[in-house]
């Protein structure tokens, strides 16, 4: 199968969206936005030996490639609309690997209303996939990192320290329900310590973490620093009722912008710095 | 310099755009579209040893990475708005290479009104850059591949067979001027023979090429099949006046959809099939 035949098959499998008025097959895809909306955009790579290993199931790699980006849409309170996928794969993997990758990706796309609007296919020595997603919020309603205020209560949407190679469930419904309620929000992709530090820097505040909810079998170190949880971390005013199943973990306080404390002790932002550590600090085979 | 410091420096260098209301630094970028517009999207990779060699000037690699995508916006008649850049580089290249790459990219971004809305930076064994661009046209006014009709005249915007490693000038002003005038349009990225075949397939027509304008020093083979020209190929109704400096090369005719003839002889679509030939048919060291 050459590129034309593979893309033609993908085009038939592709999830469609009502506002994607032209999909795969021209120089660009066309998206017709609804009036009164702000559009959200994110690009993020999935790289062999950084985010996954080649021997993992391709459907899960594809699922995660899209899910990580949808998690960013969730963190802004958005509805997803479409994605663009640039995939490069080693020749020896063949078309079955490509279709399995897309099967995992497109199952999540369909379930979340995300159209596959365009993409690119190439050969490379290692698997490399860049995903761009577009979502939307009503104008001015995006959840930012920068709105946390002293006195706000800190929540996470679930326990932390999950295995890095599982499918990801982006918290889209929760993110949407936080519009107009949360004062700040971020998704936990790089670890609580680093992502909370980022919220505190953006909001010019500090944070006191009182407890860290850990999944069964994970260490507190993993829950604090390992990343790949894709839960939402958000803040609410002290009088606001938290969404069901969210877990209170601390409070926002005055202090040096970016400072984070765990039960009174300074907590270093040791989460995942991709650029510093991508290629040499992976101790569990792939991502860490 | 770690990722945070490099991204902070890039954020300061980044071209801004009036409708990008939130740029680098949150989970997503925010773009506020104008009412009554269709948005255009394209993702395309630039890969070491496929599209360029590592010893080329990084500023030209960066320029081309964005220019190739802007050429697709031009081919749809669009105005560019913003780009998202996912760049992965070998550790040994260092931050100077990264900044030079971005210098080339951002100079073109500024000149064309393209904001740098977001991106990602990682380490990899080979240089790999995926660029997503967003542009717009007034609703329903995008130039498609599918509107060519028998009797239309075929034009290109310049001579073909250019060297593959030069800076690219995307034909944005020309593309915009063709809105409402051209019946079809495509940018010549993969070679006249393949790209004209694509227009003919999309439009269910055939084409007769009468002459091929070749740049000084290039062969007709190169002009027909080599790609990387990034001129526009477009069709006008026979009574329409062509834009200044465009070159008439043939006519659209009835016939088997996709068939292309050169001076009466069938012309095979031998242009660049990226997926088939990316890694092993590169005879000039890199792209071909």
PDB file of C-alpha atoms in Angstrom, chain A residues 16 24-25 53 84 98 116 149 157-158 163 174 176 181 206 214 226-227 232 244 255 257 263 267 271 280:
ATOM      1  CA  UNK A  16     -16.177  13.425  11.057  1.00  0.00           C
ATOM      2  CA  UNK A  24      -8.566  15.085   4.320  1.00  0.00           C
ATOM      3  CA  UNK A  25      -7.789  15.534   0.633  1.00  0.00           C
ATOM      4  CA  UNK A  53       8.213   1.780  23.669  1.00  0.00           C
ATOM      5  CA  UNK A  84      -4.487  16.941  12.842  1.00  0.00           C
ATOM      6  CA  UNK A  98      -0.437   2.232  11.289  1.00  0.00           C
ATOM      7  CA  UNK A 116      -9.843  13.844  12.149  1.00  0.00           C
ATOM      8  CA  UNK A 149      -6.047  33.616  44.613  1.00  0.00           C
ATOM      9  CA  UNK A 157      -9.968  15.121  39.946  1.00  0.00           C
ATOM     10  CA  UNK A 158      -8.591  11.733  41.036  1.00  0.00           C
ATOM     11  CA  UNK A 163       0.947   3.624  35.454  1.00  0.00           C
ATOM     12  CA  UNK A 174     -15.295  17.822  34.364  1.00  0.00           C
ATOM     13  CA  UNK A 176     -16.486  21.871  30.991  1.00  0.00           C
ATOM     14  CA  UNK A 181     -16.465  28.125  38.656  1.00  0.00           C
ATOM     15  CA  UNK A 206       2.085  30.003  46.726  1.00  0.00           C
ATOM     16  CA  UNK A 214      -2.200   8.102  45.780  1.00  0.00           C
ATOM     17  CA  UNK A 226       6.121  11.254  37.907  1.00  0.00           C
ATOM     18  CA  UNK A 227       3.438  12.874  35.753  1.00  0.00           C
ATOM     19  CA  UNK A 232      -7.154  18.035  36.465  1.00  0.00           C
ATOM     20  CA  UNK A 244     -18.424  15.149  42.810  1.00  0.00           C
ATOM     21  CA  UNK A 255       3.964  33.813  49.393  1.00  0.00           C
ATOM     22  CA  UNK A 257       5.174  33.204  43.509  1.00  0.00           C
ATOM     23  CA  UNK A 263       2.747  19.626  55.023  1.00  0.00           C
ATOM     24  CA  UNK A 267       8.400  20.877  47.800  1.00  0.00           C
ATOM     25  CA  UNK A 271       8.308  16.928  37.741  1.00  0.00           C
ATOM     26  CA  UNK A 280      18.573  10.001  29.430  1.00  0.00           C
TER      27      UNK A 280
END
